[in-house]
Coordinates of C-alpha atoms in Angstrom, one line a residue:
Chain N
M1 CA 6.2 146.8 104.5
S2 CA 7.9 149.3 107.2
L3 CA 11.4 148.6 107.8
A4 CA 11.0 147.2 111.2
A5 CA 8.3 144.6 109.9
E6 CA 10.7 143.8 106.9
A7 CA 13.5 142.9 109.5
F8 CA 11.1 141.0 111.9
V9 CA 10.0 138.9 108.8
S10 CA 13.3 138.1 107.6
Q11 CA 14.1 136.9 111.1
I12 CA 11.4 134.6 111.0
A13 CA 12.1 133.6 107.4
A14 CA 15.5 132.6 108.4
A15 CA 14.4 130.3 111.2
E16 CA 12.4 127.9 108.9
P17 CA 14.1 125.4 106.2
W18 CA 12.5 125.6 102.6
P19 CA 9.6 123.6 102.6
E20 CA 8.3 121.0 99.9
K21 CA 5.5 122.6 98.7
A22 CA 6.5 126.2 97.7
T23 CA 4.5 127.7 95.2
L24 CA 5.0 130.4 92.7
Y25 CA 1.8 131.9 91.3
Q26 CA 1.5 133.4 87.7
P27 CA -1.3 134.6 85.5
L28 CA -2.8 131.7 83.4
K29 CA 0.1 130.6 80.9
E30 CA -1.7 129.6 77.6
D31 CA -4.3 132.4 77.7
Q32 CA -3.7 135.6 79.8
I33 CA -0.2 135.8 80.7
L34 CA 1.6 139.2 78.9
L35 CA 5.1 139.5 78.0
S36 CA 6.0 141.4 80.8
D37 CA 4.8 139.3 83.6
S38 CA 5.8 136.2 81.7
A39 CA 9.3 137.6 81.6
S40 CA 9.4 138.3 85.4
S41 CA 7.7 135.1 86.1
L42 CA 10.5 133.0 84.1
A43 CA 13.4 135.1 86.0
V44 CA 12.1 134.0 89.3
Q45 CA 11.8 130.4 88.6
T46 CA 15.3 130.7 86.9
F47 CA 16.7 132.3 89.9
L48 CA 15.1 129.7 92.2
R49 CA 16.2 126.9 89.9
M50 CA 19.9 128.4 90.0
C51 CA 19.5 128.0 94.0
G52 CA 18.4 124.6 93.7
L53 CA 15.2 125.1 95.6
P54 CA 12.0 123.5 94.3
V55 CA 9.1 125.3 93.2
Q56 CA 5.5 124.4 91.8
V57 CA 4.2 126.8 89.2
S58 CA 0.8 127.3 89.8
C59 CA -1.2 129.4 87.2
C60 CA -4.4 131.5 88.5
A61 CA -6.5 133.9 86.9
N62 CA -6.4 136.1 89.6
A63 CA -2.6 136.1 90.5
E64 CA -2.2 139.6 90.3
Y65 CA -4.6 140.3 92.7
M66 CA -3.4 137.8 94.9
S67 CA -0.2 139.3 95.0
P68 CA 0.8 141.5 98.1
S69 CA 2.3 144.2 95.9
G70 CA 0.0 143.8 93.1
K71 CA 3.0 142.5 90.9
V72 CA 3.5 138.9 89.6
P73 CA 4.8 136.8 90.2
F74 CA 4.7 135.8 94.1
I75 CA 6.1 132.8 95.6
H76 CA 4.3 131.2 98.9
V77 CA 6.4 129.7 101.3
G78 CA 5.3 128.3 104.5
N79 CA 3.0 131.0 105.9
Q80 CA 4.7 133.9 104.0
V81 CA 3.8 135.6 100.4
V82 CA 6.5 137.4 98.8
S83 CA 6.6 139.0 95.4
E84 CA 9.1 140.4 92.9
L85 CA 12.4 139.5 92.2
G86 CA 14.1 142.1 94.3
P87 CA 12.1 141.0 97.7
I88 CA 12.3 137.2 96.8
V89 CA 16.1 137.4 96.4
Q90 CA 16.3 139.0 99.9
Y91 CA 14.0 136.6 101.1
I92 CA 15.8 133.8 100.3
K93 CA 19.2 135.3 101.2
A94 CA 17.6 135.1 104.7
K95 CA 17.0 131.7 104.6
G96 CA 20.6 131.3 103.8
H97 CA 20.8 130.8 100.0
S98 CA 22.6 133.4 98.2
L99 CA 24.2 133.3 94.7
S100 CA 26.2 136.7 94.9
D101 CA 28.2 136.0 98.0
G102 CA 31.2 135.4 96.3
L103 CA 31.2 139.1 94.7
D104 CA 33.0 141.8 96.3
D105 CA 31.6 145.4 97.0
V106 CA 32.3 146.8 93.7
Q107 CA 30.8 143.7 91.7
R108 CA 27.6 143.6 93.7
A109 CA 27.6 147.4 93.1
E110 CA 27.7 146.8 89.1
M111 CA 25.3 143.6 89.5
K112 CA 22.7 145.9 91.1
A113 CA 23.1 148.7 88.5
Y114 CA 22.7 146.0 85.6
M115 CA 19.6 144.7 87.3
E116 CA 18.2 148.3 87.4
L117 CA 19.2 148.8 83.6
V118 CA 17.2 145.8 82.8
N119 CA 14.0 147.0 84.9
N120 CA 14.4 150.6 83.7
M121 CA 14.7 149.9 80.2
L122 CA 13.6 146.3 78.9
L123 CA 10.8 146.0 81.4
T124 CA 9.7 149.2 80.6
A125 CA 10.0 149.0 77.1
E126 CA 7.9 145.7 77.3
L127 CA 5.3 147.4 79.1
Y128 CA 5.3 150.3 76.7
I129 CA 5.1 148.2 73.6
Q130 CA 2.3 146.2 75.3
W131 CA 0.0 149.0 76.5
C132 CA 1.0 152.2 74.8
D133 CA 1.3 150.9 71.2
D134 CA -2.2 151.0 70.0
Y135 CA -2.2 148.3 67.5
T136 CA -0.6 145.4 70.2
A137 CA -2.8 146.8 72.9
T138 CA -5.9 146.0 70.9
E139 CA -4.9 143.1 69.0
I140 CA -2.9 141.3 71.9
S141 CA -2.8 142.7 75.1
R142 CA -6.2 143.8 76.1
P143 CA -7.9 140.4 74.9
R144 CA -5.4 138.5 76.5
Y145 CA -5.3 140.5 79.8
S146 CA -9.1 139.9 80.3
S147 CA -9.5 136.8 78.7
P148 CA -10.7 134.9 82.1
Y149 CA -13.5 137.5 82.5
S150 CA -17.0 138.0 81.1
W151 CA -18.3 141.0 79.8
P152 CA -18.6 143.7 80.8
L153 CA -15.8 143.0 83.2
N154 CA -13.1 142.3 80.8
H155 CA -13.4 145.4 79.2
I156 CA -13.4 147.3 82.2
L157 CA -10.4 145.4 83.8
A158 CA -8.6 145.8 80.3
Y159 CA -9.0 149.4 80.0
Q160 CA -8.1 150.3 83.7
K161 CA -4.7 148.3 83.3
Q162 CA -4.3 150.2 80.1
W163 CA -4.9 153.8 81.9
E164 CA -2.6 152.8 84.9
V165 CA 0.2 152.0 82.6
R166 CA -0.2 154.8 80.5
R167 CA 0.0 157.1 83.5
K168 CA 3.0 155.3 84.8
M169 CA 4.6 155.9 81.2
N170 CA 3.9 159.8 81.6
A171 CA 5.2 160.1 85.1
I172 CA 8.9 158.9 83.8
G173 CA 8.7 160.8 80.6
W174 CA 8.3 157.7 78.1
S175 CA 4.8 159.0 76.6
G176 CA 6.5 161.3 74.6
K177 CA 8.4 158.6 73.2
S178 CA 7.9 156.7 69.5
L179 CA 7.6 153.4 69.0
E180 CA 11.0 153.5 66.8
Q181 CA 13.0 155.4 70.0
V182 CA 11.6 152.6 72.2
Y183 CA 13.3 149.9 69.9
E184 CA 16.3 152.0 69.8
D185 CA 16.5 151.8 73.4
V186 CA 15.9 148.3 73.6
S187 CA 19.0 148.0 71.2
Q188 CA 21.2 150.0 73.3
C189 CA 20.4 148.0 76.3
C190 CA 20.9 144.9 74.9
Q191 CA 24.1 145.9 73.4
A192 CA 25.3 147.1 76.9
L193 CA 24.2 143.8 78.5
S194 CA 26.5 142.4 75.1
Q195 CA 29.5 144.2 76.1
R196 CA 29.2 143.3 79.6
L197 CA 28.9 139.4 79.0
G198 CA 31.8 139.7 76.5
T199 CA 32.5 135.7 75.9
Q200 CA 32.2 134.9 79.8
P201 CA 29.3 132.2 80.1
Y202 CA 27.6 134.3 83.0
F203 CA 28.1 138.0 83.9
F204 CA 30.1 137.3 86.9
N205 CA 32.8 134.9 87.2
K206 CA 31.9 131.4 86.5
Q207 CA 28.8 131.5 88.7
P208 CA 25.4 132.6 87.8
T209 CA 23.9 135.4 89.8
E210 CA 20.4 136.9 90.2
L211 CA 21.6 139.1 87.1
D212 CA 21.9 136.2 85.0
A213 CA 18.4 134.8 85.8
L214 CA 16.9 138.2 85.3
V215 CA 18.5 138.7 81.9
F216 CA 17.6 135.0 80.7
G217 CA 13.9 135.7 82.1
H218 CA 13.4 139.0 79.8
L219 CA 15.6 137.7 76.8
F220 CA 14.3 134.2 76.6
T221 CA 10.5 135.4 76.9
I222 CA 11.1 138.0 74.3
L223 CA 12.8 135.7 71.7
T224 CA 10.0 133.0 72.5
T225 CA 6.7 135.4 72.3
Q226 CA 4.9 136.2 69.4
L227 CA 3.8 139.8 69.2
T228 CA 2.4 141.9 66.4
N229 CA 5.9 142.1 64.7
D230 CA 9.2 140.5 65.4
E231 CA 10.8 143.8 65.5
L232 CA 11.7 143.3 69.3
A233 CA 13.0 139.6 69.0
E234 CA 15.1 140.8 65.8
K235 CA 16.9 143.6 68.3
V236 CA 17.9 140.9 70.7
K237 CA 18.7 138.3 67.8
S238 CA 21.5 140.6 66.1
Y239 CA 23.7 140.3 69.6
T240 CA 25.1 136.6 69.0
N241 CA 26.6 136.3 72.4
L242 CA 23.2 137.2 74.2
L243 CA 21.4 134.6 71.9
S244 CA 24.2 131.8 73.1
F245 CA 23.9 132.8 76.8
C246 CA 20.5 132.2 76.8
H247 CA 20.9 128.6 74.9
H248 CA 23.5 128.0 77.5
S249 CA 21.3 129.0 80.4
K250 CA 18.5 127.1 79.2
T251 CA 20.2 123.7 78.9
S252 CA 22.3 123.9 81.7
K253 CA 19.0 124.4 84.2
Chain D
M1 CA 33.1 179.5 63.5
A2 CA 29.5 178.3 64.1
E3 CA 27.4 179.9 66.2
P4 CA 27.4 178.6 69.7
M5 CA 25.0 176.4 71.1
E6 CA 22.6 177.6 73.5
L7 CA 21.6 176.0 76.8
L8 CA 18.5 176.9 78.9
C9 CA 18.4 176.2 82.2
W10 CA 17.6 177.2 85.8
G11 CA 19.9 179.4 87.5
G12 CA 22.4 178.7 89.9
D13 CA 22.8 179.1 93.7
W14 CA 24.5 177.4 96.7
D15 CA 27.8 177.4 95.2
L16 CA 26.5 175.5 92.2
P17 CA 25.9 176.8 88.5
S18 CA 22.5 175.7 88.5
V19 CA 20.2 173.8 91.4
H20 CA 18.3 171.9 88.9
T21 CA 19.7 168.1 88.7
D22 CA 19.0 167.9 84.7
S23 CA 20.7 171.1 84.1
L24 CA 23.8 170.5 86.0
I25 CA 24.2 166.8 84.4
V26 CA 24.5 169.1 81.0
L27 CA 26.7 171.7 82.0
A28 CA 29.1 169.3 83.7
Y29 CA 29.2 167.3 80.4
A30 CA 29.8 170.2 78.2
K31 CA 32.7 171.3 80.8
F32 CA 34.2 167.8 80.8
S33 CA 34.2 167.6 76.9
D34 CA 35.2 171.4 76.5
A35 CA 31.8 172.1 74.5
K36 CA 31.3 175.9 74.4
L37 CA 27.7 176.4 75.3
A38 CA 25.9 179.8 75.8
V39 CA 24.4 179.3 79.2
K40 CA 20.7 181.2 79.3
S41 CA 19.1 181.1 82.4
I42 CA 15.0 180.8 82.6
D43 CA 14.7 182.4 85.9
W44 CA 12.5 185.4 85.8
T45 CA 11.1 184.4 82.5
W46 CA 7.9 183.0 80.9
R47 CA 10.1 180.0 80.0
T48 CA 9.7 179.0 83.8
I49 CA 6.6 177.2 82.9
T50 CA 6.7 176.8 79.1
A51 CA 9.8 175.3 78.4
S52 CA 10.9 171.8 79.7
V53 CA 14.5 172.3 81.0
P54 CA 17.2 172.0 79.8
Q55 CA 17.1 172.7 76.5
L56 CA 19.6 173.0 73.9
H57 CA 19.2 175.4 70.9
Y58 CA 21.6 175.0 67.9
E59 CA 20.8 176.1 64.4
G60 CA 16.9 176.2 64.7
S61 CA 16.6 172.7 66.4
A62 CA 15.8 172.1 70.1
V63 CA 16.8 169.0 72.1
T64 CA 15.6 168.4 75.4
E65 CA 16.5 165.6 78.2
P66 CA 20.0 165.0 79.3
T67 CA 20.7 161.9 77.6
Q68 CA 19.4 163.2 74.4
I69 CA 21.2 166.5 74.9
L70 CA 24.6 164.4 75.7
N71 CA 23.8 162.2 72.6
F72 CA 23.6 165.3 70.2
L73 CA 26.9 166.9 71.9
R74 CA 28.5 163.3 71.0
K75 CA 27.3 163.5 67.2
Q76 CA 28.9 167.3 67.2
R77 CA 32.4 165.7 68.4
F78 CA 32.2 166.9 72.1
N79 CA 32.8 163.3 73.5
A80 CA 34.1 162.9 76.7
D81 CA 33.6 158.9 76.6
Y82 CA 35.9 158.3 73.7
E83 CA 38.6 156.4 75.9
L84 CA 36.0 154.4 77.4
T85 CA 36.1 150.6 76.6
A86 CA 33.0 148.9 75.5
K87 CA 32.5 147.4 78.8
Q88 CA 32.6 150.8 80.6
G89 CA 30.2 152.3 78.3
A90 CA 27.9 149.5 79.3
D91 CA 28.6 150.0 83.1
T92 CA 27.9 153.8 82.3
M93 CA 24.6 153.0 81.2
A94 CA 23.7 150.5 84.0
Y95 CA 25.0 153.0 86.8
I96 CA 22.7 155.5 85.0
A97 CA 19.7 153.6 85.4
L98 CA 20.5 152.9 89.1
L99 CA 20.5 156.8 89.4
E100 CA 17.4 157.0 88.2
E101 CA 15.5 154.0 89.6
K102 CA 17.1 154.5 93.0
L103 CA 18.2 157.9 93.6
R104 CA 16.0 160.2 91.8
P105 CA 12.8 159.3 94.0
A106 CA 14.4 160.2 97.1
L107 CA 15.7 163.5 95.6
L108 CA 12.6 164.6 94.2
H109 CA 11.1 163.7 97.8
T110 CA 13.6 165.4 99.4
F111 CA 13.3 168.7 97.7
W112 CA 9.7 168.8 96.6
V113 CA 7.4 166.4 98.8
D114 CA 9.3 167.0 102.5
A115 CA 7.0 169.3 104.1
E116 CA 9.7 171.2 105.8
N117 CA 12.3 171.2 102.8
Y118 CA 9.5 172.3 100.4
A119 CA 8.2 175.0 102.7
N120 CA 11.5 176.7 103.8
L121 CA 13.7 176.0 100.9
T122 CA 12.5 174.9 97.9
R123 CA 9.2 176.8 97.3
P124 CA 10.6 180.2 98.3
W125 CA 13.5 179.7 96.0
F126 CA 11.6 178.9 92.7
T127 CA 8.9 181.6 93.6
S128 CA 11.8 183.8 94.1
H129 CA 13.1 182.7 90.7
S130 CA 10.0 182.9 88.6
P131 CA 8.3 186.0 87.3
F132 CA 4.7 187.1 88.5
P133 CA 2.2 185.7 88.2
L134 CA 3.8 182.4 87.4
N135 CA 5.5 182.6 90.8
F136 CA 2.3 181.1 92.4
F137 CA 1.9 178.5 89.8
V138 CA 5.6 177.0 89.2
P139 CA 6.6 175.5 92.2
G140 CA 3.1 173.9 93.1
R141 CA 3.2 172.2 89.6
Q142 CA 6.7 170.9 90.0
A143 CA 5.5 169.5 93.4
S144 CA 2.6 167.9 92.1
L145 CA 4.8 166.2 89.4
A146 CA 7.5 164.9 91.6
L147 CA 4.8 163.1 93.7
S148 CA 2.8 161.4 91.0
R149 CA 5.9 160.3 89.9
I150 CA 7.0 159.0 93.2
L151 CA 3.7 157.5 93.6
L152 CA 3.2 155.9 90.3
T153 CA 6.8 154.3 90.2
K154 CA 7.3 153.3 93.7
A155 CA 4.0 152.9 95.4
E156 CA 2.3 149.4 94.9
S157 CA -1.1 148.9 95.7
P158 CA -1.1 148.3 99.6
L159 CA 1.2 151.5 100.0
L160 CA -1.0 154.0 98.2
N161 CA 0.1 156.5 101.2
I162 CA 3.2 158.5 100.7
T163 CA 4.6 157.9 104.1
E164 CA 4.5 154.3 103.9
V165 CA 6.8 154.7 100.5
E166 CA 9.1 157.2 102.3
G167 CA 10.8 154.4 104.5
K168 CA 11.5 152.4 101.3
I169 CA 12.7 155.2 98.8
Y170 CA 14.9 156.6 101.6
S171 CA 16.5 153.2 102.2
E172 CA 17.0 152.5 98.7
A173 CA 18.6 155.8 97.9
K174 CA 21.0 155.3 100.8
E175 CA 22.2 151.7 99.4
C176 CA 22.5 153.5 96.1
L177 CA 24.7 156.0 97.7
N178 CA 26.8 153.3 99.2
L179 CA 27.3 151.6 96.1
L180 CA 28.3 154.7 94.3
S181 CA 31.0 155.2 96.9
H182 CA 32.0 151.7 96.5
R183 CA 32.5 152.0 93.0
L184 CA 34.2 155.3 93.2
G185 CA 36.8 154.1 96.0
N186 CA 39.4 156.3 95.9
F187 CA 39.8 157.3 92.4
H188 CA 38.9 160.9 91.4
F189 CA 36.4 159.8 88.8
F190 CA 34.6 156.7 87.9
F191 CA 36.8 155.8 85.0
G192 CA 40.2 156.9 85.7
D193 CA 41.6 160.2 86.1
T194 CA 39.2 162.0 83.2
P195 CA 35.7 162.4 84.0
T196 CA 33.1 161.1 81.5
S197 CA 29.4 161.1 81.2
L198 CA 29.0 159.1 84.3
D199 CA 30.7 161.7 86.4
A200 CA 28.4 164.2 84.8
F201 CA 25.5 162.3 85.8
V202 CA 26.3 161.7 89.6
F203 CA 27.3 165.1 90.2
G204 CA 24.2 166.5 88.7
H205 CA 22.1 164.3 91.2
I206 CA 24.3 164.7 94.3
A207 CA 25.6 168.3 94.1
P208 CA 22.6 169.8 95.0
L209 CA 22.0 167.2 97.9
I210 CA 25.3 168.2 99.3
K211 CA 25.2 172.1 99.0
A212 CA 21.6 172.7 99.5
P213 CA 21.0 174.0 103.0
L214 CA 18.2 171.6 103.8
P215 CA 16.7 172.2 106.8
S216 CA 15.3 168.3 107.4
G217 CA 17.9 166.2 105.4
Q218 CA 18.7 162.6 106.6
L219 CA 19.8 161.8 102.9
Q220 CA 22.2 164.5 103.2
K221 CA 23.9 163.9 106.3
H222 CA 24.0 160.1 104.8
L223 CA 25.7 161.5 101.8
N224 CA 28.5 163.6 103.9
Q225 CA 29.5 160.5 106.0
L226 CA 30.4 159.3 102.3
D227 CA 33.7 161.3 102.0
N228 CA 34.7 160.5 98.8
L229 CA 31.8 161.2 97.0
C230 CA 31.6 164.8 98.7
Q231 CA 35.3 165.1 97.7
F232 CA 34.3 163.9 94.1
C233 CA 31.8 166.7 94.2
N234 CA 34.1 169.7 95.5
T235 CA 36.9 168.5 92.9
I236 CA 34.7 169.0 89.8
L237 CA 33.4 172.3 91.4
K238 CA 36.7 173.6 92.0
N239 CA 38.2 172.2 88.6
Y240 CA 35.5 172.7 86.3
F241 CA 33.4 175.3 87.8
T242 CA 35.5 177.9 89.6
D243 CA 35.3 180.7 86.8
A244 CA 31.4 180.8 87.3
S245 CA 32.1 181.6 91.0
A246 CA 35.5 183.4 90.6
E247 CA 33.6 186.0 88.2
K248 CA 31.1 186.5 90.9
R249 CA 33.7 187.7 93.1
T250 CA 35.7 189.8 90.4
D251 CA 39.1 188.5 91.0
C252 CA 39.5 186.2 88.1
S253 CA 42.0 188.4 86.0
P254 CA 45.3 186.6 87.8
T255 CA 43.8 183.3 87.5
A256 CA 42.8 183.9 83.9
I257 CA 46.2 184.5 82.7
H258 CA 47.7 181.2 84.3
D259 CA 44.7 179.4 83.1
P260 CA 46.0 178.9 79.3
V261 CA 49.2 177.6 80.7
D262 CA 47.7 175.4 83.6
A263 CA 45.3 174.1 81.1
N264 CA 48.0 172.7 78.7
L265 CA 49.9 171.3 81.4
Q266 CA 47.0 169.6 82.9
K267 CA 46.0 168.2 79.3
L268 CA 49.5 166.8 79.0
T269 CA 49.3 165.5 82.5
Q270 CA 45.9 163.9 81.9
L271 CA 47.4 162.2 78.7
V272 CA 50.2 160.5 80.8
N273 CA 47.7 159.7 83.2
K274 CA 45.4 158.2 80.6
E275 CA 48.1 156.2 79.0
S276 CA 48.9 154.7 82.3
N277 CA 45.7 154.1 83.4
L278 CA 45.1 152.2 79.9
I279 CA 48.2 150.0 80.7
E280 CA 47.0 149.2 84.1
K281 CA 43.4 148.2 82.8
M282 CA 45.0 146.2 80.2
D283 CA 46.9 144.1 82.8
D284 CA 43.7 144.0 85.0
N285 CA 42.0 142.5 82.1
L286 CA 44.5 140.0 81.6
R287 CA 44.8 138.7 84.8
S288 CA 41.1 139.3 85.8
S289 CA 41.5 137.5 89.1
P290 CA 40.2 138.7 92.4
Q291 CA 43.3 138.9 94.1
H292 CA 43.6 142.6 92.8
R293 CA 40.5 143.7 94.6
P294 CA 42.1 144.0 98.2
H295 CA 44.5 146.8 97.9
R296 CA 41.2 149.0 96.9
H297 CA 39.5 147.7 100.1
E298 CA 42.4 148.4 102.5
S299 CA 42.6 151.7 101.3
K300 CA 38.7 152.8 101.5
P301 CA 38.0 155.6 103.8
L302 CA 34.8 153.8 105.1
A303 CA 35.4 152.3 108.3
L304 CA 32.6 149.8 107.8
A305 CA 34.5 147.9 105.1
G306 CA 38.1 147.6 106.1
E307 CA 39.3 144.2 106.1
R308 CA 36.1 142.7 106.6
N309 CA 34.9 142.6 103.0
S310 CA 33.9 138.9 103.0
T311 CA 30.9 139.4 105.3
P312 CA 27.5 140.3 103.7
P313 CA 26.9 143.6 102.9
S314 CA 24.8 145.8 105.8

């Protein structure tokens, strides 16, 4: 969207209160959704729960194609559709709910930086493991991604998605990395998050922010998703304060 | 002494030791950590198209990519980060990710995709610094790599056109620069009085943007309004890279004699400053309450922030 259109939309957004029938769309939970999409979806759901805004989760096979940006999850509120955590946070802020108002400029800069760290490292690593690692791609990603479709569409869509992700990895320079290096990057990212979190219940003060929602979404999904091997989950488990952060966030929702 | 480490990078211009962001990052870090590097420029050699720059050669092995090179230097005991706390180390990683995600696409666009800049500045420079016949291929190849990177990472399906992505990446870059400026505040460097790897990364990204004579640079104009970042860049250039520009002006002999004495005094001052910084940080951590934040805001040069730091950000 151009900037003028965005400003216009946020003005309209501010005018209406949060409706009762807001819906969040994601791919099918049992059969189709993959690790990275599941993590993003959980992050958005956690954020909305933290703001106290009710939303119904609707699983559709074609959620990715319905989304305005091609990425899941997206929310349908009133007559607007917003996808991905960043724009959703801005949209909800325009409606008057915000979790990060109490932060000063320096803290807000830090929060944005850490959110980028999670997106840059964790999400990219998840995509790499799912689509660039041949074994995982063949055993898990391609079958799951194409499960709602019949032959030959399932093959075409699965390979198309794989090709897209591999192109992106190539562009950002991750295609030369080995799986061990990717696990190492995940470990470093978790170490950074663990050191930032320390012994606090949340990343900033005593209140949860969108960073907490994002981190919880990714870590919880990594810990509870079954992949071909457990190495990714093991990397996360080695940081005990992150584990207790996940427990705490899960129970306090 | 072991043989020195050799660094391959793009050459310098516009008062900078190198015009290439990644090369600048490595050069700056080497200066900060006192690592002696034999810098070899790849201009006018076949390496402009064969090598992935920057590249560090040491005892037969080659390391590429700034993060890998910095890790390697740290293993060789050239560490500019040894005084950072664990939390500051984590912050470093986070801010570097912020730079890569938000600022780099806009930088690539400014230098390689924007038609005016590319035709009048970038392409002539790289063409004149590449040997025949590579000068026909090198700029084009870099430009297409830059464009594909921007499109693949930032353009989502309805925005496949580069013009629609432009608005988004420039606004994100401006926000990123504002965030960096807020974080830097009035300090000389991001973590106290000595530069660290984060300073090297920020310097590498913003120095070309400040110094390059861009014909059409809306991002450059925005950056010039952020005084503390410009000051930061100039300070680093003055303190760490004046030998390079002074040699060019061939008047380095009087300054060379003063350098050892000044360097010792400087190191002593830095140590004392580090001590007092550490004590201050411990104090801050112990209290860790928001009431310490106001005096950072009052002295900020940005007129927009001022006293009204309770309003939402623009």
